[in-house]
Short mmCIF file of C-alpha atoms in Angstrom, two decimals:
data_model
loop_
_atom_site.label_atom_id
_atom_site.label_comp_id
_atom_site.label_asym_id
_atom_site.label_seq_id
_atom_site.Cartn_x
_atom_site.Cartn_y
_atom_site.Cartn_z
CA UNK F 15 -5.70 -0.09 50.62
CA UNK F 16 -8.33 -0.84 47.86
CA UNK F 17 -8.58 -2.67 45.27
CA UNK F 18 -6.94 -1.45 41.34
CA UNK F 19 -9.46 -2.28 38.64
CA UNK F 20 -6.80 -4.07 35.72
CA UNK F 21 -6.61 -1.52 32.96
CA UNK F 22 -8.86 -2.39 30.02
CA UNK F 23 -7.01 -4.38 27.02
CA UNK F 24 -7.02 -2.41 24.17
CA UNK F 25 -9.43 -2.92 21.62
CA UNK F 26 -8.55 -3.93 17.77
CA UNK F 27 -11.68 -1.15 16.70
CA UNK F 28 -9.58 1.76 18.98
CA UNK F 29 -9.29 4.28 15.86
CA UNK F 30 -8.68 7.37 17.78
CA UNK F 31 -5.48 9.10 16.34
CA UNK F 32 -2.05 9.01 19.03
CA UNK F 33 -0.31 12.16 17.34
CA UNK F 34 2.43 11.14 19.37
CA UNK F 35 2.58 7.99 18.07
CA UNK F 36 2.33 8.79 14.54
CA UNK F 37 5.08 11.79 14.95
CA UNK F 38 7.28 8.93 16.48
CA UNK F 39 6.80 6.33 13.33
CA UNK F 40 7.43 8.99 10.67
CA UNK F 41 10.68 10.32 12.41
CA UNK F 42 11.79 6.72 12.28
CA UNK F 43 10.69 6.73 8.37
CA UNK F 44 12.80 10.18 8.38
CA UNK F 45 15.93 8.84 9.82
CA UNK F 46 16.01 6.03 7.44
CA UNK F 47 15.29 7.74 4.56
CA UNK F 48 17.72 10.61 5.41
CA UNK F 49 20.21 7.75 6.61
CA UNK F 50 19.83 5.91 2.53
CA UNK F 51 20.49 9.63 0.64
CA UNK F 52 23.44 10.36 2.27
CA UNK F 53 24.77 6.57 1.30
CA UNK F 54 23.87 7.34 -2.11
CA UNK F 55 25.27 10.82 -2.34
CA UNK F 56 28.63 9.77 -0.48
CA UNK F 57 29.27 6.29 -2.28
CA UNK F 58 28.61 8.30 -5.83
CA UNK F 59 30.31 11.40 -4.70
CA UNK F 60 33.73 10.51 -6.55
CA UNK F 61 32.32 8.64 -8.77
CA UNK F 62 32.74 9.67 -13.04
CA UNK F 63 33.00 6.43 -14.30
CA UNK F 64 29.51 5.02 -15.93
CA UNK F 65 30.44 1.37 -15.67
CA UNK F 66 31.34 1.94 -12.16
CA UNK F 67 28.74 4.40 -11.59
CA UNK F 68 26.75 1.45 -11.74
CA UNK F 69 28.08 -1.19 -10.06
CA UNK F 70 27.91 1.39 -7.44
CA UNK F 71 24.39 2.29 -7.52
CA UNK F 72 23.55 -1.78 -7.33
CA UNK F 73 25.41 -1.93 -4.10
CA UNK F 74 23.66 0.98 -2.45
CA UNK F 75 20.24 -0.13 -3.63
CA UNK F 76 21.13 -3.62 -2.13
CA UNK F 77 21.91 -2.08 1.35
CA UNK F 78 19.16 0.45 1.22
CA UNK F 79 16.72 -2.63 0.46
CA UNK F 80 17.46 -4.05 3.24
CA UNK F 81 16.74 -1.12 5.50
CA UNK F 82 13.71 -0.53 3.69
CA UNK F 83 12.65 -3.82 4.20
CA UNK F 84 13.41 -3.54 8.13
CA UNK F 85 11.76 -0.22 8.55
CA UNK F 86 8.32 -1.20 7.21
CA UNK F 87 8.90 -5.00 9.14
CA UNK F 88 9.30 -2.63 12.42
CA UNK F 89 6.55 -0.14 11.72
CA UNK F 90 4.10 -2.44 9.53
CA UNK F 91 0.64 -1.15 8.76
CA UNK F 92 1.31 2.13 6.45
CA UNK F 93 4.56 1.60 5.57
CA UNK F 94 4.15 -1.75 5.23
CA UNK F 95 1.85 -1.41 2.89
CA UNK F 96 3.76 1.39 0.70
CA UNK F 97 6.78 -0.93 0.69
CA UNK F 98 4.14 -3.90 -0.42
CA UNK F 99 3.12 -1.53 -3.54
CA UNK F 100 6.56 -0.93 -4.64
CA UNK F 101 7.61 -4.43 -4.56
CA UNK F 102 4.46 -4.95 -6.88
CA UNK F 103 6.04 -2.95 -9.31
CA UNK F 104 7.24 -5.22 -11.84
CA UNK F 105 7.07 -6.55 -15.17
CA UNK F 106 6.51 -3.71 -17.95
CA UNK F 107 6.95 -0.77 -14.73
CA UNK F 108 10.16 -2.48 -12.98
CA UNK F 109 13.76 -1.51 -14.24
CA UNK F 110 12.56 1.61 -15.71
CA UNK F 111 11.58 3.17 -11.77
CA UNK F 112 12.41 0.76 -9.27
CA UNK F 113 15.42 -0.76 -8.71
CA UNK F 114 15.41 -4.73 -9.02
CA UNK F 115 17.17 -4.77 -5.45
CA UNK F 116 14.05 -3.35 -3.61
CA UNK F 117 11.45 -5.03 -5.77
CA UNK F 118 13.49 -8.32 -4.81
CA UNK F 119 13.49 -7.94 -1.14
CA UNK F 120 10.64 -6.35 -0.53
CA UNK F 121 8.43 -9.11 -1.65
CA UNK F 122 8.84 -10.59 1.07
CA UNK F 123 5.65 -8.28 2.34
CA UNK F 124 3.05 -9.53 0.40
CA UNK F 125 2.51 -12.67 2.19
CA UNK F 126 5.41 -13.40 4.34
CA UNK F 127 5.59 -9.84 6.52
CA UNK F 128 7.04 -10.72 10.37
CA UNK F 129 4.09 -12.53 11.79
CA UNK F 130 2.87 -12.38 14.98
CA UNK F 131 2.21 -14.58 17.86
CA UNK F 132 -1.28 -16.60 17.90
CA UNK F 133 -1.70 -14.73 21.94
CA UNK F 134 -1.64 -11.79 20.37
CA UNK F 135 -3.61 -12.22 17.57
CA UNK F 136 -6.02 -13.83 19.58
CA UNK F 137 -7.24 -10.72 21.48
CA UNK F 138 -8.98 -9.84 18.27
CA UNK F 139 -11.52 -13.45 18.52
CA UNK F 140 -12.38 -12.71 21.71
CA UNK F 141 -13.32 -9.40 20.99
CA UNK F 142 -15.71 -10.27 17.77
CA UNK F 143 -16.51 -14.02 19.22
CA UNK F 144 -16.28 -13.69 23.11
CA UNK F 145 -14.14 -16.83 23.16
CA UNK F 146 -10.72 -18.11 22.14
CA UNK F 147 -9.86 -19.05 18.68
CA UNK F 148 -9.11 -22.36 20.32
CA UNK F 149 -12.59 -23.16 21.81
CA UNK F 150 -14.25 -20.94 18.52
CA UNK F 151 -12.59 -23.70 16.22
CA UNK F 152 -12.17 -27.53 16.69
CA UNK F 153 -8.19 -26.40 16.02
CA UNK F 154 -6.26 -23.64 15.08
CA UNK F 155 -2.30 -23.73 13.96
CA UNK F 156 -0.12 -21.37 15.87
CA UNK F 157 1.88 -20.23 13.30
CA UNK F 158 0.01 -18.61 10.33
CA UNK F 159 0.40 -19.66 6.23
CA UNK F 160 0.57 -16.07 5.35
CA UNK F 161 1.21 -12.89 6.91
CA UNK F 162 0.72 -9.41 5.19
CA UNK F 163 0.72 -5.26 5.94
CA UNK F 164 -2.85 -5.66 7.56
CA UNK F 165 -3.75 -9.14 8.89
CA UNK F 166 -2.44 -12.52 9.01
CA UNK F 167 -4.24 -16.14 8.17
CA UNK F 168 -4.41 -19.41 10.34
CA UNK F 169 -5.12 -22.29 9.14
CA UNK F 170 -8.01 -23.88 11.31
CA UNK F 171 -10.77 -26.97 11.67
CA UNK F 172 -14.21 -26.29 11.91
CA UNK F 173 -16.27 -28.34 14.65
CA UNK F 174 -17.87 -30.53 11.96
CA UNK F 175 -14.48 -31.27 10.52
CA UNK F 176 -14.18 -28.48 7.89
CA UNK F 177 -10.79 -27.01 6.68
CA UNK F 178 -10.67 -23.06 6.67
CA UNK F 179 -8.50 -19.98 6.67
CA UNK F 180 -8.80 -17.35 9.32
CA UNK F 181 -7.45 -14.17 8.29
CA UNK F 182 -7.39 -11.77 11.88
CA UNK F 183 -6.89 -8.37 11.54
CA UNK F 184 -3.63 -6.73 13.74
CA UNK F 185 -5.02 -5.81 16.98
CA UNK F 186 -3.32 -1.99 16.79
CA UNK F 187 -3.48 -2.00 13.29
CA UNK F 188 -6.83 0.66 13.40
CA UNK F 189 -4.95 2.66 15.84
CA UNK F 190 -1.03 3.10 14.45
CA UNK F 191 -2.95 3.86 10.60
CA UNK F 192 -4.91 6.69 12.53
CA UNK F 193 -1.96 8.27 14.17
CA UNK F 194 -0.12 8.43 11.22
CA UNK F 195 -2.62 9.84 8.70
CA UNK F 196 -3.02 12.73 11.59
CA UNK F 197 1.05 13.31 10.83
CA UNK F 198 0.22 13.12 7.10
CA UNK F 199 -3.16 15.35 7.12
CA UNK F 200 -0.65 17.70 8.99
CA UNK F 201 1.84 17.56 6.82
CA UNK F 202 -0.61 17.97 3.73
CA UNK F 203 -2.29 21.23 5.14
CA UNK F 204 1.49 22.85 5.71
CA UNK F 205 2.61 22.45 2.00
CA UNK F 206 -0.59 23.27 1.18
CA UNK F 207 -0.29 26.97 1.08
CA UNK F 208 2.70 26.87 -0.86
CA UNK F 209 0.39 25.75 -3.94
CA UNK F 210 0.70 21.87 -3.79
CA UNK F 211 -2.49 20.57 -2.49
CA UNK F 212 -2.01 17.14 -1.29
CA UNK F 213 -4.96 16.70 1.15
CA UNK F 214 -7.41 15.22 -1.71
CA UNK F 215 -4.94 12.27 -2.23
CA UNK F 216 -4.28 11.84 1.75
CA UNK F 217 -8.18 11.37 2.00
CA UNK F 218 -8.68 8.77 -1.06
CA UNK F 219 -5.59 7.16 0.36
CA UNK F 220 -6.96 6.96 3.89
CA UNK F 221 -10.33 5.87 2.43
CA UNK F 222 -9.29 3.72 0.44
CA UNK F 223 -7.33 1.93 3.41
CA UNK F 224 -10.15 2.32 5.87
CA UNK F 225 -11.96 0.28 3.48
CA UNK F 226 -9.39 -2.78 3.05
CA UNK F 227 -9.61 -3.15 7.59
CA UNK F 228 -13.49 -3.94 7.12
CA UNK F 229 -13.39 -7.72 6.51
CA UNK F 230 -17.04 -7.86 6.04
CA UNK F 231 -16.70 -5.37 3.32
CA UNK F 232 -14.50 -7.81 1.57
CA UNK F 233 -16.20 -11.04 2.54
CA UNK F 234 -19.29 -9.16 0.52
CA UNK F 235 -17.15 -8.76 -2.00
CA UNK F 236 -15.75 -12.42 -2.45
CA UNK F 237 -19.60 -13.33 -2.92
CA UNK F 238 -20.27 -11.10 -5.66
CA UNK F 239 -16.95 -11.43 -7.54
CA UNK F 240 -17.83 -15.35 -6.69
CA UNK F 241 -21.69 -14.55 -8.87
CA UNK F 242 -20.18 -12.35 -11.72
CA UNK F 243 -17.80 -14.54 -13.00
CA UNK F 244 -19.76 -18.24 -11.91
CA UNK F 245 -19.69 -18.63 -15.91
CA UNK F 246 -15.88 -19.12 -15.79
CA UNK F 247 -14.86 -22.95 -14.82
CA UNK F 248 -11.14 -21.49 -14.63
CA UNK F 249 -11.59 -19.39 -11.84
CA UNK F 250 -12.71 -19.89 -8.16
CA UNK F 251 -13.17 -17.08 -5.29
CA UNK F 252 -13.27 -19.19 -2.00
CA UNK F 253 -16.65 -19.31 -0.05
CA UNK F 254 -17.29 -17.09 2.65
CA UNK F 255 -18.17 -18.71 6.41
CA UNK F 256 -20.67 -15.91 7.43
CA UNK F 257 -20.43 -17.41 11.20
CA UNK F 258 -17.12 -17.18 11.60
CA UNK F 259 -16.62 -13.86 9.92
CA UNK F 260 -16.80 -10.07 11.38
CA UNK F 261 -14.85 -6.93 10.90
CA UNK F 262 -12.49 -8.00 11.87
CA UNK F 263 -12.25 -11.31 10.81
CA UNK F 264 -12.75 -13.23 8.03
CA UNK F 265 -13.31 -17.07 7.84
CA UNK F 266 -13.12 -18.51 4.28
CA UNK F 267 -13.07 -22.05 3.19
CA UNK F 268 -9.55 -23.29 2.48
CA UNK F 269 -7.79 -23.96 -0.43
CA UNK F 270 -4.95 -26.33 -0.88
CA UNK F 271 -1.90 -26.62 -3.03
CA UNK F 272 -2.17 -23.18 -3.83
CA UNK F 273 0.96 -21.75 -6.08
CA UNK F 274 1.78 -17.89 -6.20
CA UNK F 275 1.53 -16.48 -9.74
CA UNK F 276 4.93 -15.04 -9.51
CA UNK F 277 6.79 -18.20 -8.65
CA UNK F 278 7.51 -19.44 -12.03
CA UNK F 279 9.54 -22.42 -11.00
CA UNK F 280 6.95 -23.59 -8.94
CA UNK F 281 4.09 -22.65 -12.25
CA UNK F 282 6.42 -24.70 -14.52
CA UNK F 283 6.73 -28.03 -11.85
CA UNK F 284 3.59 -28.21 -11.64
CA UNK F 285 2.99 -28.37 -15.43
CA UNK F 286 1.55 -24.75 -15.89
CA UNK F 287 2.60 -22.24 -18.42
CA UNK F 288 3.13 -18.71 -16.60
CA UNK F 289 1.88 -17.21 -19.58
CA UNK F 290 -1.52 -18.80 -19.99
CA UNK F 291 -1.82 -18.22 -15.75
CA UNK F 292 -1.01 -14.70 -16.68
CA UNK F 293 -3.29 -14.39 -19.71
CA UNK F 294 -6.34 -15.72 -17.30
CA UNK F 295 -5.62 -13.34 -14.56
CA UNK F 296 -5.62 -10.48 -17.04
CA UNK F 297 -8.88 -11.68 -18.42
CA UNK F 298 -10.52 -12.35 -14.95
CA UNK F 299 -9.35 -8.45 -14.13
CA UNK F 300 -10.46 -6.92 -17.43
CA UNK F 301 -13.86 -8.71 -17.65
CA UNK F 302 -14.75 -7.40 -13.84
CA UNK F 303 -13.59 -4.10 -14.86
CA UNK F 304 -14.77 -3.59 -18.34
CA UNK F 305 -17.57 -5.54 -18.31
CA UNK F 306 -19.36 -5.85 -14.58
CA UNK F 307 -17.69 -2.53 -13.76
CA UNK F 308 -16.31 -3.86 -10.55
CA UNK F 309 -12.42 -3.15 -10.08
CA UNK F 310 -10.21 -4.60 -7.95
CA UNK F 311 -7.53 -1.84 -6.58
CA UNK F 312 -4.42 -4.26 -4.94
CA UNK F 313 -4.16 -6.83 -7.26
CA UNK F 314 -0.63 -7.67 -5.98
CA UNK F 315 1.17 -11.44 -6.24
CA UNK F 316 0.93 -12.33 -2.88
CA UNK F 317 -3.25 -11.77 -3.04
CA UNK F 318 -3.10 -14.33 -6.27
CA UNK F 319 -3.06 -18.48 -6.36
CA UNK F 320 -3.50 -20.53 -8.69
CA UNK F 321 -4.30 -23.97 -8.97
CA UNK F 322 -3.64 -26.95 -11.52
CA UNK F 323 -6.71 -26.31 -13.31
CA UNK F 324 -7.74 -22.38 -12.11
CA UNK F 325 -6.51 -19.19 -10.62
CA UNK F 326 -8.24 -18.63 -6.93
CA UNK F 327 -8.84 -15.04 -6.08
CA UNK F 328 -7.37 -14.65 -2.31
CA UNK F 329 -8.46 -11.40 -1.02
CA UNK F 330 -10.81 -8.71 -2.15
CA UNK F 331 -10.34 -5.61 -0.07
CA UNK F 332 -9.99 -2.84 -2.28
CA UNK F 333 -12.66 -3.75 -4.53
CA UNK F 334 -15.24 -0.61 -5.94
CA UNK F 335 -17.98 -0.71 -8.24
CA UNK F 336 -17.62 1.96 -10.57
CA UNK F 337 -20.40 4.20 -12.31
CA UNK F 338 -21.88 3.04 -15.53
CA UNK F 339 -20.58 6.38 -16.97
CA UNK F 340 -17.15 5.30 -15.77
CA UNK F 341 -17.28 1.67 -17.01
CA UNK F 342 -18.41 2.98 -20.52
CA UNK F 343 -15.01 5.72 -20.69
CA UNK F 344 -12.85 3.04 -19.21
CA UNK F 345 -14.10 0.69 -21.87
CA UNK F 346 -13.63 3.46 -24.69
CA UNK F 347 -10.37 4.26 -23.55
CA UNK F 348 -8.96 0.56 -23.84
CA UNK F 349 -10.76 0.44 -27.16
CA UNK F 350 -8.92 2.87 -28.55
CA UNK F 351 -5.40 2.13 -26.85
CA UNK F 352 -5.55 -0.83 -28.53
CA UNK F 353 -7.09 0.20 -31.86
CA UNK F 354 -5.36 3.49 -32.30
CA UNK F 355 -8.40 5.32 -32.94
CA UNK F 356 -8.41 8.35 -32.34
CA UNK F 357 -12.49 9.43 -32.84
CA UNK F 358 -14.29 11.54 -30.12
CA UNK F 359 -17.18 9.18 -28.65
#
């Protein structure tokens, strides 16, 4: 007999859509979600009472949390990241919409999503370096510092002694997004007739996330979020290591002792008021926006650190420059939300 050639690993750039694939993730999605309205519409069927009526609902949301929370840990990407935008809603959106229970347990996703092993993670340095993270760095760590709905960061050495994070893009990450914006494009063009035209908003949304898997993209970003706001001695974007950086990775110095915004115990322990780290992280946002015209579009908790003495900008992904025409209405339109005027520029 002759010789079998060993099948060719699959590659972390493979975008071509698996419609099969995709069909099988959303019927997952389906079941669940058809699995969490009938809990909802049995446990309240009887239900007349409003004080119980709510003690109720807390005790569904609370279950249906948790299989939220499990379905977009099992599928990732997609859903991961549509689970990662509704646990962002907090603050001044929160009670009003979303349920504490799933903004609670889904937060989980913005840096601490199911990580994977350093093996497989690994497939995507060989591809971009043609070696091992192990021999590409003086030392990696296994197990990452953060994991998220698109990639996950390892701590690592550089040869000349250096302290870094890698962030590595999931390895079928390109591939499982593709599949399932086939579903969605197919399900947009059915409902479509009907007279609700969703395909505009699938192709922003797939844009938009095509964008945040090109990790040179962002690295290009960090460096000219890093120029714009140099003046500030508050605020520090982390340098970019060109050499150890492609698509689909991105090398980045490191930076230690790093506190999430949203952990106010942690803010308060280490002597900072959560209101002034708030009040600086509004300002940072609003001067890019209203003043360089550069807006950041996933400005989420678990992308946002701050230091004793500055906030640190962690990713930039979904970062766009906007038109000057745009800035200028943006600018106008804050003006006069805050001013109550009501005069036609």
């Amino acid at each position: 007999g002759g010789t079998t050639e060993a099948a060719p690993k699959p590659s972390h750039k493979d975008n071509d859509p698996n419609f099969a694939v995709g069909m099988g993730r959303s019927m997952r999605a389906m079941s669940v979600f058809n699995e969490v309205k009938a809990d909802y519409e049995q446990s309240l069927a009887n239900v007349t009472n409003e004080a119980e009526r709510k003690a109720v609902l807390k005790l569904v949301h609370a279950r249906s949390a948790v299989k939220a929370l499990q379905l977009a840990k099992d599928l990732g990407g997609i859903y991961n990241k549509a689970a990662q935008l509704v646990a962002s809603l907090q603050g001044g959106a929160g009670e009003r919409g979303i349920p504490e229970e799933y903004t609670r347990a889904l937060s989980i996703l913005t840096d601490r999503a199911p990580p994977k092993p350093f093996s497989y993670m690994d497939s995507v340095l060989v591809e971009e370096f043609g070696q091992s993270g192990k021999e590409l760095f003086k030392s990696i760590e296994d197990e990452p510092i953060g994991a998220a709905s698109l990639a996950q960061v390892h701590k690592a050495t550089l040869h000349d002694g250096r302290e870094v994070a890698v962030k590595v893009i999931y390895p079928s990450l390109r591939k499982e997004m593709a599949s399932d914006f086939a579903v969605i494009r197919t399900m947009g063009a059915q409902i479509k007739p009907g007279g609700l035209d969703m395909t505009w908003l699938v192709a922003d949304l797939e844009a938009a996330l095509k964008q945040e898997l090109d990790f040179e993209s962002e690295g290009k970003n960090a460096e000219e979020s890093a120029k714009r706001l140099s003046h500030l001695s508050n605020v520090k974007v982390p340098a970019v290591l060109w050499n150890y950086t492609r698509s689909g990775v991105l090398t980045m110095e490191l930076e230690k002792d790093l506190i999430k915004v949203s952990d106010v115990p942690a803010l308060v322990q280490a002597g900072l008021k959560p209101q002034a780290v708030g009040r600086l992280i509004a300002d940072t946002f609003a001067e890019m926006a209203l003043c360089h015209g550069h807006v950041h579009g996933d400005p989420h908790a678990g992308a946002r650190r701050t230091l004793a003495t500055a906030t640190c900008t962690a990713t930039h992904m979904q970062e766009t420059f906007i038109s000057e025409r745009e800035a200028t209405l943006l600018r106008q339109s804050w003006y006069c939300l805050i001013t109550g005027c009501t005069t036609k520029w």
